[in-house]
Coordinates of C-alpha atoms in Angstrom, one line a residue:
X2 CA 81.9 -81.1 11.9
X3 CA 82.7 -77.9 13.8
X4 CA 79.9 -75.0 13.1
X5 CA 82.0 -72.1 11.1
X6 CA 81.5 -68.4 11.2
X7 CA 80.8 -68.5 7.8
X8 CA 78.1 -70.7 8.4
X9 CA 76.2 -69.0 11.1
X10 CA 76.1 -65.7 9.5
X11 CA 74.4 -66.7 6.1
X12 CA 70.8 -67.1 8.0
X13 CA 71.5 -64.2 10.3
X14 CA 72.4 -62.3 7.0
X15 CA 69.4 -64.0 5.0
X16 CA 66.8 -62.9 7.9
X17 CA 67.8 -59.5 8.1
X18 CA 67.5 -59.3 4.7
X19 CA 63.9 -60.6 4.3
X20 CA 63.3 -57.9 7.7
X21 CA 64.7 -55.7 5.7
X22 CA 62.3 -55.8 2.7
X23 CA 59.3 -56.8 5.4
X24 CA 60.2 -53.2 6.9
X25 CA 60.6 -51.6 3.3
X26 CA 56.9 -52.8 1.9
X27 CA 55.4 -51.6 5.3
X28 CA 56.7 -48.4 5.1
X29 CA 55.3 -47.8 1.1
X30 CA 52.2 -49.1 2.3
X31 CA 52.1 -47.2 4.7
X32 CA 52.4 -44.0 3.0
X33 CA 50.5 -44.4 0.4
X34 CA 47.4 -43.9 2.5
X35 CA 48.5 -40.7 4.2
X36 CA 46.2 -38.6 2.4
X37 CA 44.7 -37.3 5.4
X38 CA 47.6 -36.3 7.8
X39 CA 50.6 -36.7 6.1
X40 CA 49.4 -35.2 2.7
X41 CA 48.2 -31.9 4.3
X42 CA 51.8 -31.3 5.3
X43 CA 52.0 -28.6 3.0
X44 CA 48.7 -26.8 3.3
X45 CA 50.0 -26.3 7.5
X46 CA 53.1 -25.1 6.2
X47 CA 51.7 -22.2 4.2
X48 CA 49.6 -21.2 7.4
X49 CA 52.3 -21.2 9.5
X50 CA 54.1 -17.8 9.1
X51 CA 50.7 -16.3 10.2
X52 CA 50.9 -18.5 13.7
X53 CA 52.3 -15.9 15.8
X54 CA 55.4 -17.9 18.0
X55 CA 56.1 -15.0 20.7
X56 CA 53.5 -13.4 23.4
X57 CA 52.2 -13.6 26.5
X58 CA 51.0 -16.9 26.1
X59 CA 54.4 -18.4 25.4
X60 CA 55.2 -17.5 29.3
X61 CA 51.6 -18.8 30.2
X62 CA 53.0 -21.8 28.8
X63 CA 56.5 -22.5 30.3
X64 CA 54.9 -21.2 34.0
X65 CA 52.1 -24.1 33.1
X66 CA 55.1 -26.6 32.6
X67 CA 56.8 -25.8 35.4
X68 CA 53.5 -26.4 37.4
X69 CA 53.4 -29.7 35.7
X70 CA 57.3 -30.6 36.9
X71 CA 56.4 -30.2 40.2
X72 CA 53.8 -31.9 40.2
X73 CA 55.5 -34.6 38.5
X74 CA 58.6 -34.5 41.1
X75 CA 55.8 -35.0 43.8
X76 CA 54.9 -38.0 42.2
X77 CA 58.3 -39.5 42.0
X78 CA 58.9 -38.3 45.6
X79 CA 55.6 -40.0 46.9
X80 CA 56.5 -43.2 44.8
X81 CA 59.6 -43.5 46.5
X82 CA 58.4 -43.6 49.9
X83 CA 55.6 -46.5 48.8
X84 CA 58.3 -48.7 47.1
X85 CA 60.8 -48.0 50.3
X86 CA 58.7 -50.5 52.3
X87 CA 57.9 -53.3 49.2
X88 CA 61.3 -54.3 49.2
X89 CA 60.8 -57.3 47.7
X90 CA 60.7 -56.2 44.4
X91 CA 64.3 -57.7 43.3
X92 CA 65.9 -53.5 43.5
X93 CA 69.3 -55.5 42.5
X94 CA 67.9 -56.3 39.0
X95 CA 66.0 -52.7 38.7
X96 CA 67.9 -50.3 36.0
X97 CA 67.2 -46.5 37.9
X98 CA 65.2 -45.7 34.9
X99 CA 62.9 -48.4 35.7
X100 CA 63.0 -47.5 39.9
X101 CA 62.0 -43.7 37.6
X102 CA 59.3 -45.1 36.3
X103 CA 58.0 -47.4 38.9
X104 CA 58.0 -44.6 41.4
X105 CA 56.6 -41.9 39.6
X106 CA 53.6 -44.1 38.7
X107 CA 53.4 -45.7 42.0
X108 CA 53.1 -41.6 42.9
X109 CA 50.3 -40.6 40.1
X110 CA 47.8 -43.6 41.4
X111 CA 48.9 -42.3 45.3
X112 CA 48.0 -38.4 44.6
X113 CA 45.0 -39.3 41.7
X114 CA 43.1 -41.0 45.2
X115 CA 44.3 -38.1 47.4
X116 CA 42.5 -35.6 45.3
X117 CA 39.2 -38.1 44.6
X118 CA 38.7 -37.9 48.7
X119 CA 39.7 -33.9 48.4
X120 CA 36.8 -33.3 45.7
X121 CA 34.6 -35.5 47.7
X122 CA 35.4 -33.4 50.8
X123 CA 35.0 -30.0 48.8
X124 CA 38.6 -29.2 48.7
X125 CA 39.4 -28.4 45.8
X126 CA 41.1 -24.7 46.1
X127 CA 44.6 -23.5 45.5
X128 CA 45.5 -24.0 49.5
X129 CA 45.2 -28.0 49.1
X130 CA 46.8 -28.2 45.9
X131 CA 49.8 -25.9 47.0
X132 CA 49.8 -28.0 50.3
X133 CA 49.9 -31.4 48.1
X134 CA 52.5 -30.1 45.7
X135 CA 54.7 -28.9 49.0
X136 CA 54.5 -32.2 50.5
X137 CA 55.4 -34.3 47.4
X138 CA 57.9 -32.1 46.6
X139 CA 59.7 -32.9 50.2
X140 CA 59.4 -36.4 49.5
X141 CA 61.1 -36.1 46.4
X142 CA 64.0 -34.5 47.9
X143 CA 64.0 -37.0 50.2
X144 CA 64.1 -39.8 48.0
X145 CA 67.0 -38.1 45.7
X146 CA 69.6 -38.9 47.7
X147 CA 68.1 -42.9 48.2
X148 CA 67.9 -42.6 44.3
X149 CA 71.2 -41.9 43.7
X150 CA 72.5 -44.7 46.2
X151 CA 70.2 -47.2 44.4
X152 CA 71.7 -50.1 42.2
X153 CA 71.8 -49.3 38.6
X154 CA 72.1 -51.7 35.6
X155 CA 75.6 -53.2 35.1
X156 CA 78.2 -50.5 33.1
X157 CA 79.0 -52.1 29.7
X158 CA 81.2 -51.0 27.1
X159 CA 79.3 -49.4 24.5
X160 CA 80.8 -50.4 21.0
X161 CA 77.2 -48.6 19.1
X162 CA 77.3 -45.3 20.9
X163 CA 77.0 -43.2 17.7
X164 CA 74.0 -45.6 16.5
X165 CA 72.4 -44.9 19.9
X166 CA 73.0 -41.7 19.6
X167 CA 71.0 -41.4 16.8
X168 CA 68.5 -43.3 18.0
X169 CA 67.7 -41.1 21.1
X170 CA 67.6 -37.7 18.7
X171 CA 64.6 -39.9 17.0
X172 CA 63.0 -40.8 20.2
X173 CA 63.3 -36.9 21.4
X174 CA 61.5 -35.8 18.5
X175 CA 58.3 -36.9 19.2
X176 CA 58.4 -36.1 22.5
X177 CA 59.2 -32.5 22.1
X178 CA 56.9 -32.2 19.4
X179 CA 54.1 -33.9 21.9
X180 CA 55.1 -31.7 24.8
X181 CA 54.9 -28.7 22.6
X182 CA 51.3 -29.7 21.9
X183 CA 50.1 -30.5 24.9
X184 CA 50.9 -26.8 26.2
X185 CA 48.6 -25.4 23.2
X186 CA 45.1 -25.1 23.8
X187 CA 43.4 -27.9 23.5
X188 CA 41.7 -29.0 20.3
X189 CA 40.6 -32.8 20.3
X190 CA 36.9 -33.9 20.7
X191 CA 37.3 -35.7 23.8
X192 CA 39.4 -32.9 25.6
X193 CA 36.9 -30.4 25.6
X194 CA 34.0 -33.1 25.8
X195 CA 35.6 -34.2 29.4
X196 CA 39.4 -34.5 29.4
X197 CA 39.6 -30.8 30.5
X198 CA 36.0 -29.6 30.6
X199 CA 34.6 -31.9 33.5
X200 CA 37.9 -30.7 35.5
X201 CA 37.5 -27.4 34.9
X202 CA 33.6 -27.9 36.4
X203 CA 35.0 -29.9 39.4
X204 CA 37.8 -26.7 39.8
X205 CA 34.9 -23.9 39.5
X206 CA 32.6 -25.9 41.7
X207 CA 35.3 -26.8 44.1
X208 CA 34.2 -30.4 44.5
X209 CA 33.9 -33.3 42.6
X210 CA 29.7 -33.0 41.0
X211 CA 28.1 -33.8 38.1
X212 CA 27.7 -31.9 35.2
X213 CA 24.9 -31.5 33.9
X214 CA 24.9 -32.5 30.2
X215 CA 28.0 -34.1 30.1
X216 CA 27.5 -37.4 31.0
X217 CA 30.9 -38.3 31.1
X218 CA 31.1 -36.8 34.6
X219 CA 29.9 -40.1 36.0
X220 CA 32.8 -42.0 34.3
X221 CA 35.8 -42.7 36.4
X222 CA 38.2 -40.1 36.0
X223 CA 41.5 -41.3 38.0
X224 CA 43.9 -39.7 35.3
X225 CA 42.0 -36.4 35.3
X226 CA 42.2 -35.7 39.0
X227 CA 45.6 -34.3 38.3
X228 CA 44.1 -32.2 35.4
X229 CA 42.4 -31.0 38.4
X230 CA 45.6 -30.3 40.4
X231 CA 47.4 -28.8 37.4
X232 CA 44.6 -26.4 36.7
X233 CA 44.1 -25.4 40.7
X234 CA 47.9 -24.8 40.5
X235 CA 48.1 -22.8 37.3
X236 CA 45.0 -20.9 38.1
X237 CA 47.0 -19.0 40.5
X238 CA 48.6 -17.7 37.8
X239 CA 46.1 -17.2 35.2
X240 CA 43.7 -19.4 33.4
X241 CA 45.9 -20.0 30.4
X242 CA 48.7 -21.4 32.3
X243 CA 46.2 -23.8 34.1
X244 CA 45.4 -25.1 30.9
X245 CA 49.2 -25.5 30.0
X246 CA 49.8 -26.9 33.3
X247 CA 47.1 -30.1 32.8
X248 CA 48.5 -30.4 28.9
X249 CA 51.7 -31.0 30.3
X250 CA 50.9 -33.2 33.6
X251 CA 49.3 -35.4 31.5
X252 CA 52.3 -35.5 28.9
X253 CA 54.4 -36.7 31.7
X254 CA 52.8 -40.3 31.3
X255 CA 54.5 -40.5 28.1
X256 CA 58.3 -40.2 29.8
X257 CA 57.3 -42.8 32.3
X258 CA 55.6 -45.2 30.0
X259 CA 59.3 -44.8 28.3
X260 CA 61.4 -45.0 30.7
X261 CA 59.8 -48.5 31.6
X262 CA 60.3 -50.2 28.4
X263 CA 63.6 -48.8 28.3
X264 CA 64.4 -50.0 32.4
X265 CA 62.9 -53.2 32.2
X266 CA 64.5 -54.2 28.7
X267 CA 68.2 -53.3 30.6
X268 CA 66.9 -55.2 33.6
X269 CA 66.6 -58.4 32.3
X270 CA 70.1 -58.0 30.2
X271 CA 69.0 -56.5 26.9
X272 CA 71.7 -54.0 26.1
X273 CA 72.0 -50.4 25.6
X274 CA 71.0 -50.4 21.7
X275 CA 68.1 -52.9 21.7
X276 CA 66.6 -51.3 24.8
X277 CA 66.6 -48.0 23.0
X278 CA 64.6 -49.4 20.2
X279 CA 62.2 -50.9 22.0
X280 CA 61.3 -47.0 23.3
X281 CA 61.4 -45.7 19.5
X282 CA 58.5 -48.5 18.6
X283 CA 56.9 -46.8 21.3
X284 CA 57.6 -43.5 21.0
X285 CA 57.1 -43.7 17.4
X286 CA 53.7 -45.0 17.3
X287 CA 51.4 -41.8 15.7
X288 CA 48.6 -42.1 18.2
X289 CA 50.9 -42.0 20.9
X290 CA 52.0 -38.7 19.7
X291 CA 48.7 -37.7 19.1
X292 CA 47.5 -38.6 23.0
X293 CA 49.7 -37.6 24.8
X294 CA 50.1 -33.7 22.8
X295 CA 46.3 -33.7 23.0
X296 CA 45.5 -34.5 26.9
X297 CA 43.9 -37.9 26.6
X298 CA 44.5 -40.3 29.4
X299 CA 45.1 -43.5 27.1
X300 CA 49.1 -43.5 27.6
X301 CA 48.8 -43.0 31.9
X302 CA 46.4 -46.5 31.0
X303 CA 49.5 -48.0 29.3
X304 CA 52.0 -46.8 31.6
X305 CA 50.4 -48.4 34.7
X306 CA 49.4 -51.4 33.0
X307 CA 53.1 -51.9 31.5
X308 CA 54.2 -51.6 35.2
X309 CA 51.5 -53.9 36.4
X310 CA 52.8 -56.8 34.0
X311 CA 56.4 -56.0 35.0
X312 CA 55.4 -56.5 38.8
X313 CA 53.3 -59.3 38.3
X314 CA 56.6 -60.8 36.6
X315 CA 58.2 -60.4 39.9
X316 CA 55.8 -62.4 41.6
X317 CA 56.2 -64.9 39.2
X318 CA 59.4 -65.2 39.7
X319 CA 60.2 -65.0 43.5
X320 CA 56.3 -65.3 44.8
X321 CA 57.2 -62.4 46.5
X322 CA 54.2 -60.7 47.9
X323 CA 55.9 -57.2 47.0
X324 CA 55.3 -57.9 43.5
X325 CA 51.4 -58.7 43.8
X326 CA 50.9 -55.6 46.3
X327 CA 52.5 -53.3 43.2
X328 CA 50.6 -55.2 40.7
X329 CA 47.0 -54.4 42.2
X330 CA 48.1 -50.8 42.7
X331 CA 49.0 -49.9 38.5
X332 CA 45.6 -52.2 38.1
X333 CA 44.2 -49.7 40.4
X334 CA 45.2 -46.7 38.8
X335 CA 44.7 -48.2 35.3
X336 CA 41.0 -49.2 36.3
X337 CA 40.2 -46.1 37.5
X338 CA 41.2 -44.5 34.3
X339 CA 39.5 -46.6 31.9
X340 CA 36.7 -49.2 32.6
X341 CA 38.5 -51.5 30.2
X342 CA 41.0 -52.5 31.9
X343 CA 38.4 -55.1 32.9
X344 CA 39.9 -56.9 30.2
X345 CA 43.2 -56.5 31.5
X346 CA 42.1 -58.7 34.7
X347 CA 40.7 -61.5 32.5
X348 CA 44.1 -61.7 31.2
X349 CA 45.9 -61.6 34.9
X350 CA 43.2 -63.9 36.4
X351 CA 44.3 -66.6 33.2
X352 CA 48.3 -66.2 34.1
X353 CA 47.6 -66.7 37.8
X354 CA 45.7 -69.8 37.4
X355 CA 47.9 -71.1 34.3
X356 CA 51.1 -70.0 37.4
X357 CA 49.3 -72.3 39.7
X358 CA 49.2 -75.3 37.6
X359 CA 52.3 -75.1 37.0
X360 CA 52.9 -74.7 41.3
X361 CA 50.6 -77.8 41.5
X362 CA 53.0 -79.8 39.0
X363 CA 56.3 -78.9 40.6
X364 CA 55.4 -78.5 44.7
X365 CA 51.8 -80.1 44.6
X366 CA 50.6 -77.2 46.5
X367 CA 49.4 -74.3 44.2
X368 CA 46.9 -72.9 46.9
X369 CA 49.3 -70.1 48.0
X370 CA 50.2 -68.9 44.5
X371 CA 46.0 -69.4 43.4
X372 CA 44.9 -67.1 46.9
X373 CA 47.3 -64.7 46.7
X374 CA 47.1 -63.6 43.0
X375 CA 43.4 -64.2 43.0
X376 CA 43.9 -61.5 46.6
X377 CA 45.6 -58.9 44.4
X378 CA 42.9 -58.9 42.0
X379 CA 40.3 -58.1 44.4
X380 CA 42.7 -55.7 46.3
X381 CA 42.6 -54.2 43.3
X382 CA 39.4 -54.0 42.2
X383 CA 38.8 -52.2 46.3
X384 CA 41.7 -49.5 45.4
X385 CA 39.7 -48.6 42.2
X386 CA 36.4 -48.7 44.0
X387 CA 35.3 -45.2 45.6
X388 CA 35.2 -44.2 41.9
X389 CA 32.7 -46.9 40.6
X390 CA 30.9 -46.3 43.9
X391 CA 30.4 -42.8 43.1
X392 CA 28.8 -43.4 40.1
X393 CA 26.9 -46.4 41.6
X394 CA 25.3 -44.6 44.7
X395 CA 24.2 -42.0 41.8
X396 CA 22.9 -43.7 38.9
X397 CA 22.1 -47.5 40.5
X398 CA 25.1 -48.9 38.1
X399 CA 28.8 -48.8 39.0
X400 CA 29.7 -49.1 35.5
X401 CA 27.4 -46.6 34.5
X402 CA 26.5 -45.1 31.9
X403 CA 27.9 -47.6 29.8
X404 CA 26.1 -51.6 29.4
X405 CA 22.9 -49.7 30.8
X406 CA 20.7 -53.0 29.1
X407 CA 22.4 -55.1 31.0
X408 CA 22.7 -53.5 34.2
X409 CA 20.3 -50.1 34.6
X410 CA 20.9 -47.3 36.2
X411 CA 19.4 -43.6 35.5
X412 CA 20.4 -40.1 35.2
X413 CA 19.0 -37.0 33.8
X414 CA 19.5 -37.0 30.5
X415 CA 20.5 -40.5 29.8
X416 CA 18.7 -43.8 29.3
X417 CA 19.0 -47.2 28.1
X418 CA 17.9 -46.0 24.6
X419 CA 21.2 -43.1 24.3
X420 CA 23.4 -46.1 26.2
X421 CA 22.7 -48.3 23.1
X422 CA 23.8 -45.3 20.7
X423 CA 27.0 -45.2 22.4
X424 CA 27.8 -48.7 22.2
X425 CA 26.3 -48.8 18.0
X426 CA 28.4 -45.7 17.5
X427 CA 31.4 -47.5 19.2
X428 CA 30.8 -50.6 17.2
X429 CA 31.0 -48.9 13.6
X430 CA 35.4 -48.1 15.1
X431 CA 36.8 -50.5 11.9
X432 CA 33.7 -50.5 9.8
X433 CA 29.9 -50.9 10.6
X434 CA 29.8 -54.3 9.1
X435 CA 32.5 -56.7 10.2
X436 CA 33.5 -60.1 8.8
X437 CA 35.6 -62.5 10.5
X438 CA 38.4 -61.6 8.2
X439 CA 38.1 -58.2 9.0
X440 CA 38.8 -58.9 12.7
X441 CA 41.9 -61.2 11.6
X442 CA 43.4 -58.2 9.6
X443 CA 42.5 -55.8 12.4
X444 CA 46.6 -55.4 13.1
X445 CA 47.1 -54.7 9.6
X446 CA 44.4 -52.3 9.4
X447 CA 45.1 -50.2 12.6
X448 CA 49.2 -50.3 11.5
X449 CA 48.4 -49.2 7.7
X450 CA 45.4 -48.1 6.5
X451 CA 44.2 -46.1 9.7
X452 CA 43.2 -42.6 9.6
X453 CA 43.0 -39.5 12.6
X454 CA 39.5 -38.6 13.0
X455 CA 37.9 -41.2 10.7
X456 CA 36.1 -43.5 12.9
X457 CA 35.4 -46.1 10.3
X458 CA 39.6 -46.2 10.5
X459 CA 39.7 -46.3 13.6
X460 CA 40.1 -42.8 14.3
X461 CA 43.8 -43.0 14.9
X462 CA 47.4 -44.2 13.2
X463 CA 49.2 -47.2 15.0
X464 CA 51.8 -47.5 12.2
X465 CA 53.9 -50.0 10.8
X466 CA 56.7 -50.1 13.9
X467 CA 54.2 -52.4 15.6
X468 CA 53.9 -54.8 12.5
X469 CA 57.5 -55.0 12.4
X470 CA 58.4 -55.4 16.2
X471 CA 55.2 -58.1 16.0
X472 CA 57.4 -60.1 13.6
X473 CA 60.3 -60.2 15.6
X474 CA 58.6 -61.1 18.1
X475 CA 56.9 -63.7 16.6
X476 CA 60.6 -64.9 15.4
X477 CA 62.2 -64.6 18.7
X478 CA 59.0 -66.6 20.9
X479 CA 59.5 -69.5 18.2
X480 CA 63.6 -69.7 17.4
X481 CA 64.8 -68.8 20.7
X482 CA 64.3 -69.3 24.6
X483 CA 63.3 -66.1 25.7
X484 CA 62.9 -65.4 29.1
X485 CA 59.6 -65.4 31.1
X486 CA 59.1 -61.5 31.4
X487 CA 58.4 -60.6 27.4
X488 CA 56.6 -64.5 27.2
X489 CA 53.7 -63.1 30.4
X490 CA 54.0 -59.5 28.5
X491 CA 53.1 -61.1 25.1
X492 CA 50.6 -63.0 26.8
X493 CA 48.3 -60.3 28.1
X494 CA 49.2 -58.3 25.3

């Protein structure tokens, strides 16, 4: 008997029913335990006639954006030229917001190692970082023209363009708001423990040194080398605006890590509407408000491991060594942002072996697929080096000053003894005692009952977005055949 309309709209209508009362009990849940951010609301509101919105800083602030734009176009410019001569990277199934992204990236990583080897040299003065914004921004005009000339996703006939609509006014709101923020001075703890304040000694000293008393200075800072560049630039203006200008630079991150969900849903056929709310999970997320206003580094971490995964889908694919060569270069740039990206290579080194097997089961012959992803790992690992170097040559531990009982190394002022404090203090994130339950409901926690500045609660606000795009997930990987690119992106998720 012939399947009727009738007949296969009941479930559809019966699941996005039960989705509907899923997202309904999330969102009461949800705030409920807003006490802390949401519930003070009213108390800002009171202050806020006293916040005074016009003034000299205002102008500080739009010349320290402007600053950031250029330095922004020189990325995208810079990017361009790398991924002119990888040009195995499928550009027929790239949306142009994707190419955006994947340039611009591919352009941070590029200009974050420039100005390592500049602070090394004792270059850090407005001359080189005019000379670097000069050069990108000629690459960027450059590339315009082969941007525009590029293959963009298939035109389609857009029968929810009032819906989308509405979507992108919600996606803008966050952004603005963040962008707003990050031109304010700078209030979070970790800012002005090293975000900004390990920069600003690196721009004073005009070199990359170590600080002495902030041990953070012997972390790997690829991300805050363009705090440095924004700050050299905006100096020239005045202080202020320097601050504005490495707010904003590092707001950027947040429009590319975007504009990749958003160009690699519509590259792999997902239309118009679902693409844009896959960004507004993102974009709604709290902490990512929170980061990217606040100058932490966390979402240029996401960005180039999003991009990673989306190359390393190429290569899985086509084995296409163009795929593996962009691959190790976000790993790069994500590594030398945040030592835990580690992780992020565990999960890679599993898919490359799990890719071979399944070589060895079709062809017989997985040892090109084993040596050349096992090769991008390590090329990797080499482009994030001089950092972990650094810090190695300095203290006797690359990974410094963190795991110090495992692998010592010295500096003044820190020890085994304050290494084990971090990594106590770090442990009590969640709760200082921890059952095996408590790990299983860790999703449910960090989505509902986390709390800004509460370490115990994680000490940020995920939201219930994620819980609800988890269940779809879930839904689509076990009803439907989806293809490989969200399966490997699930997978090291």
């Amino acid at each position: 008997m012939a399947t009727t309309n009738a007949q296969i709209k009941e479930p559809i209508g019966a699941l996005a029913a039960l989705f509907g009362v899923w997202a309904a009990v999330l969102l009461f849940a949800f705030l409920w335990n807003r006490g802390s951010d949401l519930g003070q609301i009213g108390n800002l509101l009171q202050a806020l006639p006293a916040v005074p919105f016009f003034g000299s800083g205002v102008v500080e602030s739009l010349v320290g954006l402007a600053f950031a734009l250029l330095i922004g176009f020189s990325w995208f410019g810079t990017g361009s030229l790398i991924l002119r001569f990888l040009p195995e990277i499928d550009t027929v199934r790239r949306s142009r917001t994707l190419e955006f992204s994947l340039s611009t990236a591919a352009g941070a990583a590029v200009w974050s190692l420039i100005f390592f080897f500049l602070g090394i040299a004792g270059a850090y003065n407005s001359a080189a970082a005019i000379i670097s914004v000069a050069t990108g921004l000629l690459l960027g005009i450059l590339a315009i023209g082969r941007f525009r000339s590029s293959e963009s996703e298939a035109p389609e006939k857009d029968h929810g363009s009032s819906v989308n609509i509405g979507i992108v006014i919600l996606i803008m709101v966050p952004v603005a708001l963040a962008l707003i923020a990050s031109l304010a001075p700078p209030i979070a703890k970790d800012t002005l423990l090293y975000h900004f304040s390990v920069p600003e000694a690196f721009v004073a000293n005009g070199a990359l040194v170590y600080v002495k008393g902030n041990i953070a200075s012997y972390m790997s800072l690829g991300t805050e080398m363009h705090v440095v560049w924004a700050m050299l630039l905006g100096n020239i203006w005045g202080p202020r605006a320097g601050e504005a200008a490495a707010g904003a630079t590092i707001w950027l991150f947040l429009p590319v890590l975007l504009g990749a969900a958003y160009g690699w849903a519509r590259s792999i056929t997902i239309d118009r509407g679902w693409s844009l709310l896959a960004v507004l999970l993102t974009a709604s997320v709290p902490t990512v408000f929170y980061v990217a206003g606040n100058g932490y580094v966390d979402l240029a971490s996401t960005a180039f491991i999003t991009l990673a995964i989306f190359a390393f889908c190429r290569w899985w694919e086509t084995a296409a060594r163009g795929g593996l060569l962009l691959a190790a270069m976000f790993l790069a740039a994500a590594l030398a942002t945040k030592l835990i990206t580690l992780f992020v290579f565990a999960a890679f080194l599993l898919l490359i072996l799990w890719r071979a097997k399944l070589e060895n089961d079709v062809r017989g012959n997985p040892a090109r697929i084993l040596s050349g992803g096992i090769a991008a790992l390590a090329l990797a690992a080499v482009f994030a080096s001089p950092w972990y170097v650094r810090t190695w040559a300095e203290t006797g531990s690359p990974v410094f000053p963190f795991y110090t009982s495992i692998w010592s190394g010295e500096a003044p002022g820190w020890d085994a003894a304050r290494s084990s404090l971090v990594q106590e203090k770090d442990a009590q994130y969640g709760g200082i005692v921890k059952s095996p339950l408590d790990y299983l409901v860790t999703p449910l926690k960090l989505s509902i009952n986390s709390q800004p500045d509460l370490i115990e609660n994680f000490d940020g606000v995920l939201g219930v977005g994620f819980l609800f795009g988890l269940a779809v997930l879930g839904l689509a990987l076990w009803k439907f055949e989806l293809p490989i690119e969200p399966k490997i992106a699930a997978a090291v998720g």
